[in-house]
PDB file of C-alpha atoms in Angstrom:
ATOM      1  CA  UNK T  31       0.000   0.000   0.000  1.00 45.00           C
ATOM      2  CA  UNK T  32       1.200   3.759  -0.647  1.00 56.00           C
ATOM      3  CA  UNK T  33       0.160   6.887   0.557  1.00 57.00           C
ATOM      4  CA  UNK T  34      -0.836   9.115  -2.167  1.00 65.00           C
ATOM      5  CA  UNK T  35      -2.556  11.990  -0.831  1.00 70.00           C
ATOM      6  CA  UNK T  36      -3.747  13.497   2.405  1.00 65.00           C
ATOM      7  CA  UNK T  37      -6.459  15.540   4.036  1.00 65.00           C
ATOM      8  CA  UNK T  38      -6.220  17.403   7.556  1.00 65.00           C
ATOM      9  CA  UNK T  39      -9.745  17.491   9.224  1.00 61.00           C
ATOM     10  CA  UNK T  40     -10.060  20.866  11.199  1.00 57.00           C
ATOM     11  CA  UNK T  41     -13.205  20.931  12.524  1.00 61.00           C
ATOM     12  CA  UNK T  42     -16.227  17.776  12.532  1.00 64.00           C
ATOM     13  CA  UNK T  43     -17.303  16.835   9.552  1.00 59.00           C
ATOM     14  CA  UNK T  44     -20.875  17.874   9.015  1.00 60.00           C
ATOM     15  CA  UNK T  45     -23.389  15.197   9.954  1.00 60.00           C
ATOM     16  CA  UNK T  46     -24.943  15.361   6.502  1.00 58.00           C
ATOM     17  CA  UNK T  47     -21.490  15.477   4.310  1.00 57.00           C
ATOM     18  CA  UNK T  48     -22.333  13.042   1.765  1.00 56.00           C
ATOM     19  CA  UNK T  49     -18.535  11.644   1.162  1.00 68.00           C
ATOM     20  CA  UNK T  50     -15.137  12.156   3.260  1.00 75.00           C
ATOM     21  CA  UNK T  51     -12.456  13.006   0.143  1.00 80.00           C
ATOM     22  CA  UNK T  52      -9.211  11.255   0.134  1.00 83.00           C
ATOM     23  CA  UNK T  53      -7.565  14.419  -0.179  1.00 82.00           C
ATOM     24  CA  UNK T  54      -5.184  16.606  -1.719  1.00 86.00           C
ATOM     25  CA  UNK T  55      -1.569  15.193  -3.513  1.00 85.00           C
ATOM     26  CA  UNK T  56       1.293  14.818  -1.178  1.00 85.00           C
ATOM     27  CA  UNK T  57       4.526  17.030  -2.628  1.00 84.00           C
ATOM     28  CA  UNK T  58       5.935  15.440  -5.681  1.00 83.00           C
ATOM     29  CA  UNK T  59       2.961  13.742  -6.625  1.00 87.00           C
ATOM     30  CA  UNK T  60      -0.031  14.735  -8.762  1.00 88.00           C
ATOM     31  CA  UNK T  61      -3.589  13.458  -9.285  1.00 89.00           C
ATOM     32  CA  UNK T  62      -5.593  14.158 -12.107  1.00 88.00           C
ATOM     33  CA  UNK T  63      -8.656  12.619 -13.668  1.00 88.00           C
ATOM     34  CA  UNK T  64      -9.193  11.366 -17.472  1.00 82.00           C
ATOM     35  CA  UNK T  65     -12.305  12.944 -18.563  1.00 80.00           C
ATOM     36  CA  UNK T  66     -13.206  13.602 -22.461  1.00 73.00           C
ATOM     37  CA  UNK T  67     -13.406  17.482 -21.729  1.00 71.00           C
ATOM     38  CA  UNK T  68     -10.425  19.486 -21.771  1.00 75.00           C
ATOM     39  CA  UNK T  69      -9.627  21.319 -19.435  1.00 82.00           C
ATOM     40  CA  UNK T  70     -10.784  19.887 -16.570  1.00 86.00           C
ATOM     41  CA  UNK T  71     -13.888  20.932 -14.753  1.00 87.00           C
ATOM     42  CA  UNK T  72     -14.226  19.954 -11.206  1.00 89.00           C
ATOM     43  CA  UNK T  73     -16.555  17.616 -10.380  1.00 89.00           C
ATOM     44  CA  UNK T  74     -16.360  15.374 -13.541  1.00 89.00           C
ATOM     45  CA  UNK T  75     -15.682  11.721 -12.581  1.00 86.00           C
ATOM     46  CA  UNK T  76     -13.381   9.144 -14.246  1.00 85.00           C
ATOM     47  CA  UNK T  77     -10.510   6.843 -13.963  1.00 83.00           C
ATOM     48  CA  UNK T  78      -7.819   8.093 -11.295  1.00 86.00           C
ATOM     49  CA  UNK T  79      -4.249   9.156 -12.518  1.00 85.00           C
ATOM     50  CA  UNK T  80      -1.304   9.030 -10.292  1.00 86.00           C
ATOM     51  CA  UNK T  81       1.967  11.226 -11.280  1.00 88.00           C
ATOM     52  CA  UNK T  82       4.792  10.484  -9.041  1.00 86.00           C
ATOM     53  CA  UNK T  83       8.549  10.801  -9.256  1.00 84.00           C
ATOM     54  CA  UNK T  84       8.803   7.718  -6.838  1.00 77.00           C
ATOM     55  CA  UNK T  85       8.235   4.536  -8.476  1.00 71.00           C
ATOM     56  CA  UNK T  86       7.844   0.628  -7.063  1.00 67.00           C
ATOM     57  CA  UNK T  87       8.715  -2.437  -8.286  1.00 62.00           C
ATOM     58  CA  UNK T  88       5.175  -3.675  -7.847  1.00 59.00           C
ATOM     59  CA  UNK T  89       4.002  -6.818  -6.107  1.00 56.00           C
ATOM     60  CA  UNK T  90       6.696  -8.985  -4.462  1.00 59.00           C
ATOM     61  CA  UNK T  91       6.510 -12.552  -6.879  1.00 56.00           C
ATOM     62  CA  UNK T  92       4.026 -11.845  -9.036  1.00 51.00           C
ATOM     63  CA  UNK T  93       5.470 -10.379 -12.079  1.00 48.00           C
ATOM     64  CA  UNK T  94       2.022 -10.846 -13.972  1.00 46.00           C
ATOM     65  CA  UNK T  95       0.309  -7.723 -12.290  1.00 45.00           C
ATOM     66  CA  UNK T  96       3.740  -6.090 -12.437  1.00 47.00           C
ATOM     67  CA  UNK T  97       2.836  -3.592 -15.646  1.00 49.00           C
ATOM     68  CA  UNK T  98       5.659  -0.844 -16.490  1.00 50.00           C
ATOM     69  CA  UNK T  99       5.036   2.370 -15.567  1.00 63.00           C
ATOM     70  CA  UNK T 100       4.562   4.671 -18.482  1.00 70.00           C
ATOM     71  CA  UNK T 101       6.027   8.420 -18.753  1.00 77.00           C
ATOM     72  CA  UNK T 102       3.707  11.009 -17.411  1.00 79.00           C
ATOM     73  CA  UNK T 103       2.535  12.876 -20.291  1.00 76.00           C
ATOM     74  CA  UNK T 104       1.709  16.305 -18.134  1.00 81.00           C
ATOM     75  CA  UNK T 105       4.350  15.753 -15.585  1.00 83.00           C
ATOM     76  CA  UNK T 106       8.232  15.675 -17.063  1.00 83.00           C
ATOM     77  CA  UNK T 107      10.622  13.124 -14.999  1.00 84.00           C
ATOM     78  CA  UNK T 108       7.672  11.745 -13.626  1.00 86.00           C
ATOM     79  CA  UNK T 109       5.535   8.093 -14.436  1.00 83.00           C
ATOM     80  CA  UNK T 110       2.276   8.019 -14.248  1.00 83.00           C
ATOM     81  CA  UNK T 111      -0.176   4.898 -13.551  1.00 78.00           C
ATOM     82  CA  UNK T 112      -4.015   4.326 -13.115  1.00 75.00           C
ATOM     83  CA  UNK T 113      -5.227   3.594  -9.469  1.00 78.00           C
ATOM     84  CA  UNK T 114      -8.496   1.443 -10.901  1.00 75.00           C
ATOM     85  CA  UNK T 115     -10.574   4.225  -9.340  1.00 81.00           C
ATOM     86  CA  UNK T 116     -12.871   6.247 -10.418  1.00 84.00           C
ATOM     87  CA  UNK T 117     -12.800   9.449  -8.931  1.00 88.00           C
ATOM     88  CA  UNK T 118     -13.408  13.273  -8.969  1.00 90.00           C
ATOM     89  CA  UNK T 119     -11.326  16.695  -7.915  1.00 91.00           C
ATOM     90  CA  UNK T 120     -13.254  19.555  -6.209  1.00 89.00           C
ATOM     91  CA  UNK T 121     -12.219  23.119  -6.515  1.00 88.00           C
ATOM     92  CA  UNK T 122     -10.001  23.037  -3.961  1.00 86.00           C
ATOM     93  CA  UNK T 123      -7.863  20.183  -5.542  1.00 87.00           C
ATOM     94  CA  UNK T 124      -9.517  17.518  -2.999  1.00 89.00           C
ATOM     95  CA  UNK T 125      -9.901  13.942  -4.175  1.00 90.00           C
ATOM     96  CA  UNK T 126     -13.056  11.892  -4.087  1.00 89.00           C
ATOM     97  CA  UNK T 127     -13.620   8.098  -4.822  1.00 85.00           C
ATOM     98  CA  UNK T 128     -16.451   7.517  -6.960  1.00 82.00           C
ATOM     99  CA  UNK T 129     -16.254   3.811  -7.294  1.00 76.00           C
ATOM    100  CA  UNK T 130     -13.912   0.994  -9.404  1.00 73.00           C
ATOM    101  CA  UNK T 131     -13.130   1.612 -12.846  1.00 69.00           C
ATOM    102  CA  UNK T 132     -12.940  -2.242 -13.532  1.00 68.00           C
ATOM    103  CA  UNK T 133     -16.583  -2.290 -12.166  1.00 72.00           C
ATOM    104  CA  UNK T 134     -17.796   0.217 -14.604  1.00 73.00           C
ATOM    105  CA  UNK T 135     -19.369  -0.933 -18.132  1.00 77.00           C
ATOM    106  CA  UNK T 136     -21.204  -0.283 -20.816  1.00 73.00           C
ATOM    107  CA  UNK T 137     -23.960  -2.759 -22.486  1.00 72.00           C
ATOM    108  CA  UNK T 138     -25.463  -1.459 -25.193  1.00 66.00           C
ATOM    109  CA  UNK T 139     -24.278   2.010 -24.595  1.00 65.00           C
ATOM    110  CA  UNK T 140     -25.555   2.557 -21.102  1.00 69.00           C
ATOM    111  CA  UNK T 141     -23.006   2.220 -17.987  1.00 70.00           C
ATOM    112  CA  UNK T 142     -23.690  -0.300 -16.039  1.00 76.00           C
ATOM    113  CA  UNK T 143     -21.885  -0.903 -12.073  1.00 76.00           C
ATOM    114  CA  UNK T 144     -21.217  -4.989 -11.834  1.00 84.00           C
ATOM    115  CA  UNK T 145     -21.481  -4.591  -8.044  1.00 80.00           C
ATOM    116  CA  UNK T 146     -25.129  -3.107  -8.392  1.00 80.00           C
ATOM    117  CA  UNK T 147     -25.703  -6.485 -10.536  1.00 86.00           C
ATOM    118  CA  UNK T 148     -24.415  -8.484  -8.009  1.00 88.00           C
ATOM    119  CA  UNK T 149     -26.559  -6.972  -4.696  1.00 85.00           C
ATOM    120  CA  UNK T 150     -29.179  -7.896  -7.360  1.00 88.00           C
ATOM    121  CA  UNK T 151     -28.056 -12.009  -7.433  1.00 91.00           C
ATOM    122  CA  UNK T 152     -27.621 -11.805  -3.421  1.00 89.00           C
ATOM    123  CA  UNK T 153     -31.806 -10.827  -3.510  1.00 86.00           C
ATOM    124  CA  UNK T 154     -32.238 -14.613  -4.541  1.00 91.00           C
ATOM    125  CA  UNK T 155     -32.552 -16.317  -1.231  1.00 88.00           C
ATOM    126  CA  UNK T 156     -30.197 -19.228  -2.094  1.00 91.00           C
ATOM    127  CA  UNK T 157     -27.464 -17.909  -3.398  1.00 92.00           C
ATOM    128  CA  UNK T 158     -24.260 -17.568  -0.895  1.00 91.00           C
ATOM    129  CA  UNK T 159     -21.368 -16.110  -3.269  1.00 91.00           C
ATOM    130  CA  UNK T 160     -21.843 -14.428  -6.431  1.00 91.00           C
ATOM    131  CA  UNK T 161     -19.254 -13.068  -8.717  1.00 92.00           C
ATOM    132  CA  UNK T 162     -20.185 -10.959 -12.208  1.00 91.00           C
ATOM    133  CA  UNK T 163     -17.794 -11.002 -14.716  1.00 89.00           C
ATOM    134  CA  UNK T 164     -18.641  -9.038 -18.285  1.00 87.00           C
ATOM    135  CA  UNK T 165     -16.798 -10.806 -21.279  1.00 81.00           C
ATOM    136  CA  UNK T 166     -16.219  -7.435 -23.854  1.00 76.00           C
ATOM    137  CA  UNK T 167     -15.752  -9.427 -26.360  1.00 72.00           C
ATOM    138  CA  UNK T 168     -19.322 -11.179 -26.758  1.00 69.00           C
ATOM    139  CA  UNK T 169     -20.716  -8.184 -24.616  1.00 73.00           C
ATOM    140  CA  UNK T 170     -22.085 -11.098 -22.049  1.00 79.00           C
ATOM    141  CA  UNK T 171     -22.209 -11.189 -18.493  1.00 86.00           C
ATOM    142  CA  UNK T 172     -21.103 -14.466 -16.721  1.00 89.00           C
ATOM    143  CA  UNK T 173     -22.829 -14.736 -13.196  1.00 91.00           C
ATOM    144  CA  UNK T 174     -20.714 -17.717 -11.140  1.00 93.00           C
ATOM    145  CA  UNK T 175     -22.689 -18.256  -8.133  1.00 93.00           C
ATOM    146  CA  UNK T 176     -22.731 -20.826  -4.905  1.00 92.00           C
ATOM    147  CA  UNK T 177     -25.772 -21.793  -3.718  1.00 92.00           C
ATOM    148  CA  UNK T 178     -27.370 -23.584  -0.591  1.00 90.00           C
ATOM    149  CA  UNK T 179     -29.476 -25.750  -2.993  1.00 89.00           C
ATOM    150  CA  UNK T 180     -29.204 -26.273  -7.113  1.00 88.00           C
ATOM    151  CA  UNK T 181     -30.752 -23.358  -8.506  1.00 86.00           C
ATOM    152  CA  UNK T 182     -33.387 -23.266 -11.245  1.00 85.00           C
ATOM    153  CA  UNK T 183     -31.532 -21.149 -13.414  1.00 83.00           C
ATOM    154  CA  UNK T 184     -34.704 -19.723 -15.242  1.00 81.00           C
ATOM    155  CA  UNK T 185     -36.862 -18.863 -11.993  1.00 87.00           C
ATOM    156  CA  UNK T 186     -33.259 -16.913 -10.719  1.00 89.00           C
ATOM    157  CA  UNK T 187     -33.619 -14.986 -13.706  1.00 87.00           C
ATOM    158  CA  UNK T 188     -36.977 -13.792 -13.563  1.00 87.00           C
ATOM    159  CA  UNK T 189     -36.484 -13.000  -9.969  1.00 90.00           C
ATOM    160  CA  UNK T 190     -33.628 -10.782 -10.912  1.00 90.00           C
ATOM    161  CA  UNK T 191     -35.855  -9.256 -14.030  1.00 87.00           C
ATOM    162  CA  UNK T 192     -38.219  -7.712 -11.219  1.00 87.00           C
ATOM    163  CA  UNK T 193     -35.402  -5.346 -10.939  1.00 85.00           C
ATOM    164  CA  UNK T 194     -33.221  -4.895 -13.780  1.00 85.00           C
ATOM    165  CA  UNK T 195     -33.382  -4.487 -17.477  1.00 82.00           C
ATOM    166  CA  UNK T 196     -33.445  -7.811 -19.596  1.00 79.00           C
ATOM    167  CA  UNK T 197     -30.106  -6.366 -20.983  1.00 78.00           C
ATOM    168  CA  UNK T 198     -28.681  -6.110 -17.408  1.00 85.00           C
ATOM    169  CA  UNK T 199     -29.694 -10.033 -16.725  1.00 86.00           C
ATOM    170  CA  UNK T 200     -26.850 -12.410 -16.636  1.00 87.00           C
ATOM    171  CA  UNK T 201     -27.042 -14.300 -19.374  1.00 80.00           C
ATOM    172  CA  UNK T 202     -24.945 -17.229 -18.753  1.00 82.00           C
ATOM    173  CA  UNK T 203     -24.978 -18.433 -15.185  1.00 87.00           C
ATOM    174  CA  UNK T 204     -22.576 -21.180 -13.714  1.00 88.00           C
ATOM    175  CA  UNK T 205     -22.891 -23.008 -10.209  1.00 89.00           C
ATOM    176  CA  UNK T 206     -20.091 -23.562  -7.994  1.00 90.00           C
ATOM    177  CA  UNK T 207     -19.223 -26.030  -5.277  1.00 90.00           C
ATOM    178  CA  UNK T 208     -17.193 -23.538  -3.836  1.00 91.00           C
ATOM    179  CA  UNK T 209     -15.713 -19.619  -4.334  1.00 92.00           C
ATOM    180  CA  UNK T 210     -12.379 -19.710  -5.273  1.00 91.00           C
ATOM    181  CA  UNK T 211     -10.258 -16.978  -3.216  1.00 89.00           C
ATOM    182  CA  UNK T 212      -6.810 -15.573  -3.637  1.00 85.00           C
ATOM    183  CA  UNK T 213      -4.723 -15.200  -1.268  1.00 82.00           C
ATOM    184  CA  UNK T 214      -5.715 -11.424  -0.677  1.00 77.00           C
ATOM    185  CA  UNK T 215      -9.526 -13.103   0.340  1.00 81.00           C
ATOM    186  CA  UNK T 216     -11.004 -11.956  -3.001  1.00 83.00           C
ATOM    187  CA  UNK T 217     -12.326 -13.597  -5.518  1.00 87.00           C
ATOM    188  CA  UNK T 218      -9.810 -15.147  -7.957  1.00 89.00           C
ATOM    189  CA  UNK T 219     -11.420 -13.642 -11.362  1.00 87.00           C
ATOM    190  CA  UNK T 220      -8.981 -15.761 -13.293  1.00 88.00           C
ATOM    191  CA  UNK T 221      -9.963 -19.033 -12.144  1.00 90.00           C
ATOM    192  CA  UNK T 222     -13.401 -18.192 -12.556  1.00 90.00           C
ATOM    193  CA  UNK T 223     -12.355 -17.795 -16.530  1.00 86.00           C
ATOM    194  CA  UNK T 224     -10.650 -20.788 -16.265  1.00 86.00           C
ATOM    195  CA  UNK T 225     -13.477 -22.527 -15.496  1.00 83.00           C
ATOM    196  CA  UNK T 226     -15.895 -20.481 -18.189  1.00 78.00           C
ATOM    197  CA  UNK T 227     -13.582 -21.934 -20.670  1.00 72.00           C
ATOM    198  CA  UNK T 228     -13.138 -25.759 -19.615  1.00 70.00           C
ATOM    199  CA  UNK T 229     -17.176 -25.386 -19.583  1.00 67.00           C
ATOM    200  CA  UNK T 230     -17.400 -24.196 -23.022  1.00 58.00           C
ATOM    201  CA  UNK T 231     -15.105 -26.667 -24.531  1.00 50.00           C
ATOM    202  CA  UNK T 232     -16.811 -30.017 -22.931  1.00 50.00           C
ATOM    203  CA  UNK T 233     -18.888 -32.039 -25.477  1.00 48.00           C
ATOM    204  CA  UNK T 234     -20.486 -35.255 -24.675  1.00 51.00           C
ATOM    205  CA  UNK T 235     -22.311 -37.444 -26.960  1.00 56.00           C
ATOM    206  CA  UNK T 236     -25.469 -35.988 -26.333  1.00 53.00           C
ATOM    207  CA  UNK T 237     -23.926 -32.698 -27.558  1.00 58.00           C
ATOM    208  CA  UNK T 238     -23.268 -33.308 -31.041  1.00 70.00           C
ATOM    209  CA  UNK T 239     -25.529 -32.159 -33.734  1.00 71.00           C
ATOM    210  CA  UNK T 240     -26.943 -34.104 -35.498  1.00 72.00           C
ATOM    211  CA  UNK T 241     -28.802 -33.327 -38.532  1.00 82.00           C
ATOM    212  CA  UNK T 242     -27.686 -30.217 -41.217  1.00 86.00           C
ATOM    213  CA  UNK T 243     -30.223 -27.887 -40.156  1.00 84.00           C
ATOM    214  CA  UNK T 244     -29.179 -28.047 -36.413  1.00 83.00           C
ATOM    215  CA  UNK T 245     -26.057 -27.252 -37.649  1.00 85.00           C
ATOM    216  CA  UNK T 246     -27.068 -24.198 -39.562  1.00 86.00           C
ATOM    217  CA  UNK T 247     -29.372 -23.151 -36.529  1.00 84.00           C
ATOM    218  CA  UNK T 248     -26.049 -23.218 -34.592  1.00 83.00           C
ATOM    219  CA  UNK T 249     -24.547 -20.935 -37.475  1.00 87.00           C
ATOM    220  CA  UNK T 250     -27.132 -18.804 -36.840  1.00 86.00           C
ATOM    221  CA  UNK T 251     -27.030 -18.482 -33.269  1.00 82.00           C
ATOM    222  CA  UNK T 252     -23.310 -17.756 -33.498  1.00 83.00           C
ATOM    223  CA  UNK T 253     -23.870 -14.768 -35.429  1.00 84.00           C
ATOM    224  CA  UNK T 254     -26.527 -13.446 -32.928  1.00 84.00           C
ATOM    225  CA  UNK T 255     -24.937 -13.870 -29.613  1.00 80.00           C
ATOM    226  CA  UNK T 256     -21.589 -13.375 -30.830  1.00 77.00           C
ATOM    227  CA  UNK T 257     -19.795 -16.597 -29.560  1.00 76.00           C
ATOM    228  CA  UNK T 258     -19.574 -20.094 -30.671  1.00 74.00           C
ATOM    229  CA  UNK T 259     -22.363 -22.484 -30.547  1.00 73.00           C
ATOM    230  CA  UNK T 260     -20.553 -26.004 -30.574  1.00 66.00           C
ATOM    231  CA  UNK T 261     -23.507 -27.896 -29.430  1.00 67.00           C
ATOM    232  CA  UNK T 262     -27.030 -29.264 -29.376  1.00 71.00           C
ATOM    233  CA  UNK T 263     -27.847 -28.740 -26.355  1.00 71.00           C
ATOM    234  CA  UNK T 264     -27.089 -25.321 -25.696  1.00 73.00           C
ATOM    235  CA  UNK T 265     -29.595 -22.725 -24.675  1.00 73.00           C
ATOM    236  CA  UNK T 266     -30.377 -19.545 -26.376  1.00 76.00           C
ATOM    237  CA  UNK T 267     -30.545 -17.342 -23.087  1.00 73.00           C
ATOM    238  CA  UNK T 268     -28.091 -19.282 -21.394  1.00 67.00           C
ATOM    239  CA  UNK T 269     -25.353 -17.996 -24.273  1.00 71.00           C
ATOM    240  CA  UNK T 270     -26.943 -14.263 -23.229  1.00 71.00           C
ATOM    241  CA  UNK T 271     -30.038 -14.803 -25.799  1.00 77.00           C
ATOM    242  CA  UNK T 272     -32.485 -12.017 -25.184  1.00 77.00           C
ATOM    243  CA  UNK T 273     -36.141 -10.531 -26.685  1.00 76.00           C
ATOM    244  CA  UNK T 274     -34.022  -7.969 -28.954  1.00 79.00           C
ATOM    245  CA  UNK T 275     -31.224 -10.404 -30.466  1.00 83.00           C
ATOM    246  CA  UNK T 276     -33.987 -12.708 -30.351  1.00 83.00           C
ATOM    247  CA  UNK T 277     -35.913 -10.729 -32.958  1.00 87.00           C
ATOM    248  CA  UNK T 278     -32.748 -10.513 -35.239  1.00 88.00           C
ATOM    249  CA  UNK T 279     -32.305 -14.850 -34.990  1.00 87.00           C
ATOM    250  CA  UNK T 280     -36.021 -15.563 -35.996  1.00 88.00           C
ATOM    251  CA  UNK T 281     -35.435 -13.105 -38.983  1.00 89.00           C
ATOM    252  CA  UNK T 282     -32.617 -15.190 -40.585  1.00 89.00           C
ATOM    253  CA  UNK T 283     -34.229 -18.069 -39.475  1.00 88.00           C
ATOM    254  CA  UNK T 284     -37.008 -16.971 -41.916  1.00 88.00           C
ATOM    255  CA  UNK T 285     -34.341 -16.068 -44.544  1.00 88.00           C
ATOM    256  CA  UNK T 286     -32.490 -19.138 -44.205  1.00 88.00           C
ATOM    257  CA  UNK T 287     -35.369 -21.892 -44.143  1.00 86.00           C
ATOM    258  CA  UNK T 288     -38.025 -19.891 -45.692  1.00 87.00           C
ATOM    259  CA  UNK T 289     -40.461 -20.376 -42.583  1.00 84.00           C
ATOM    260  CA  UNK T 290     -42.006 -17.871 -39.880  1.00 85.00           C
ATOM    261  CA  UNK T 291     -41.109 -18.591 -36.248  1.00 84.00           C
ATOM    262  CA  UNK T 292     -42.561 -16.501 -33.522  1.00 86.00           C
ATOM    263  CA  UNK T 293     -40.698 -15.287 -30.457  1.00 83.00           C
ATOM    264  CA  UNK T 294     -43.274 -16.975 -28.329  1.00 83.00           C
ATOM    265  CA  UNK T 295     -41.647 -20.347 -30.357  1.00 82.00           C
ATOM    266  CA  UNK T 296     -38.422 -19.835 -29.351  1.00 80.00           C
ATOM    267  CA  UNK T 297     -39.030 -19.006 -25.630  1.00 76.00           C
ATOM    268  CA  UNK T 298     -40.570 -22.098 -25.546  1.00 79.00           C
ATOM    269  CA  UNK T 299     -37.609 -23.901 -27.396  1.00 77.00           C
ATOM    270  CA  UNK T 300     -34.556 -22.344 -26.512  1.00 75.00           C
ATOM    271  CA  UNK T 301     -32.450 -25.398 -26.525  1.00 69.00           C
TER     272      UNK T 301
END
């Protein structure tokens, strides 16, 4: 841990302050925050920029997370890194903590908060342990879960629909025996896509197409959700299937086998 910045309390804070700011740089270090507006204005959030002129290593044996620092672009003789944080300055130069960058995306243009996701999952009253994890490149969000009981995936769906978008709705949701931790006590995000992928890539015999038009069903679901479809068995909402992309697979379906299938058919059928 390093101490970045500072703030000197002379009097009680109000009762009805909403936040406590980090503070203010300590000499030889800057903070400024990456905004699209130039310059900036205080009060604008987004990701936290350190400037220093004193450098670590990193993490002691673990040379993965140890990423070079990069010249500071505003500062010279100085490196610069991002904190994960999203943040804001006041007009006095004060820092605030808005939140996690790597919490922060966007699904179909809006800005979504994983964590707000998540307190969502905890609102079913079996789950213990949930973990969101948003995969860019399929725009999909993973929900690994443990559970007191084996969840009906479908009914934990519709209970989370009461209070979020469709969009917003995990669409592929995988049950744990247990929560893998690191060693810091959090959850170890990279086993959890270890485990996405050694699902994805197990076939059994009940898996395999076949006939020719499952395959070209599986072509066309591909397209759609943006990810492979390598079996028979797979379900359309499971692979982040929705009402909207849903609309788009019954049209080629029409195209490609010159029939008319309904939404209503494929909620019905989704494997």
């Amino acid at each position: 841990t390093l101490i970045r910045t500072y703030h000197e309390f002379l009097t009680k804070i109000p009762d009805d302050q909403a936040s406590v700011p980090v503070g203010r740089a300590l000499p030889d270090t800057f903070i400024s925050i990456v905004t699209d507006q130039t310059p900036y204005t205080p009060g604008q959030k987004g990701p936290v920029i350190v400037h220093t002129a004193y450098p670590t290593f990193g993490y002691l044996d673990n040379g993965e997370i140890n990423e070079p620092w990069i010249p500071s672009s505003e500062h010279p003789n100085m490196i610069a890194y991002t904190t994960g944080d999203l943040g804001y300055l006041d007009h006095a130069g004060n820092l605030f903590i808005a939140g996690r960058s790597d919490d922060e995306i966007k699904i179909r243009g809006v800005r979504v908060n994983l964590k707000s996701i998540e307190l969502v999952a905890y609102r079913i009253p079996s789950i213990k342990n949930a973990k969101i994890i948003f995969d860019a490149d399929k725009e999909q969000l993973n929900l690994f879960f443990t559970a007191n009981t084996s969840l009906d995936i479908e009914q934990g769906k519709q209970e989370m629909l009461k209070f979020l978008p469709d969009a917003h709705v995990p669409g592929i949701w995988i049950q744990l025996d247990e929560m893998p931790f690191n060693e810091n006590g959090k959850v170890d995000v990279r086993k959890l896509k270890t485990l996405r992928k050694e699902k994805s890539n197990t076939v059994t015999p009940a898996d395999k197409f076949i006939s020719e038009d499952e395959k070209k069903l599986a072509v066309l679901w591909s397209e759609v959700l943006n990810t492979d479809v390598a079996i028979r068995t797979a379900n359309y909402f499971d692979l982040g299937g929705n009402s909207l992309n849903g609309m788009v697979l019954l049209s080629k379906i029409q195209k490609e086998f010159k029939r008319k299938v309904r939404i209503r058919d494929l909620f019905r059928n989704p494997v």
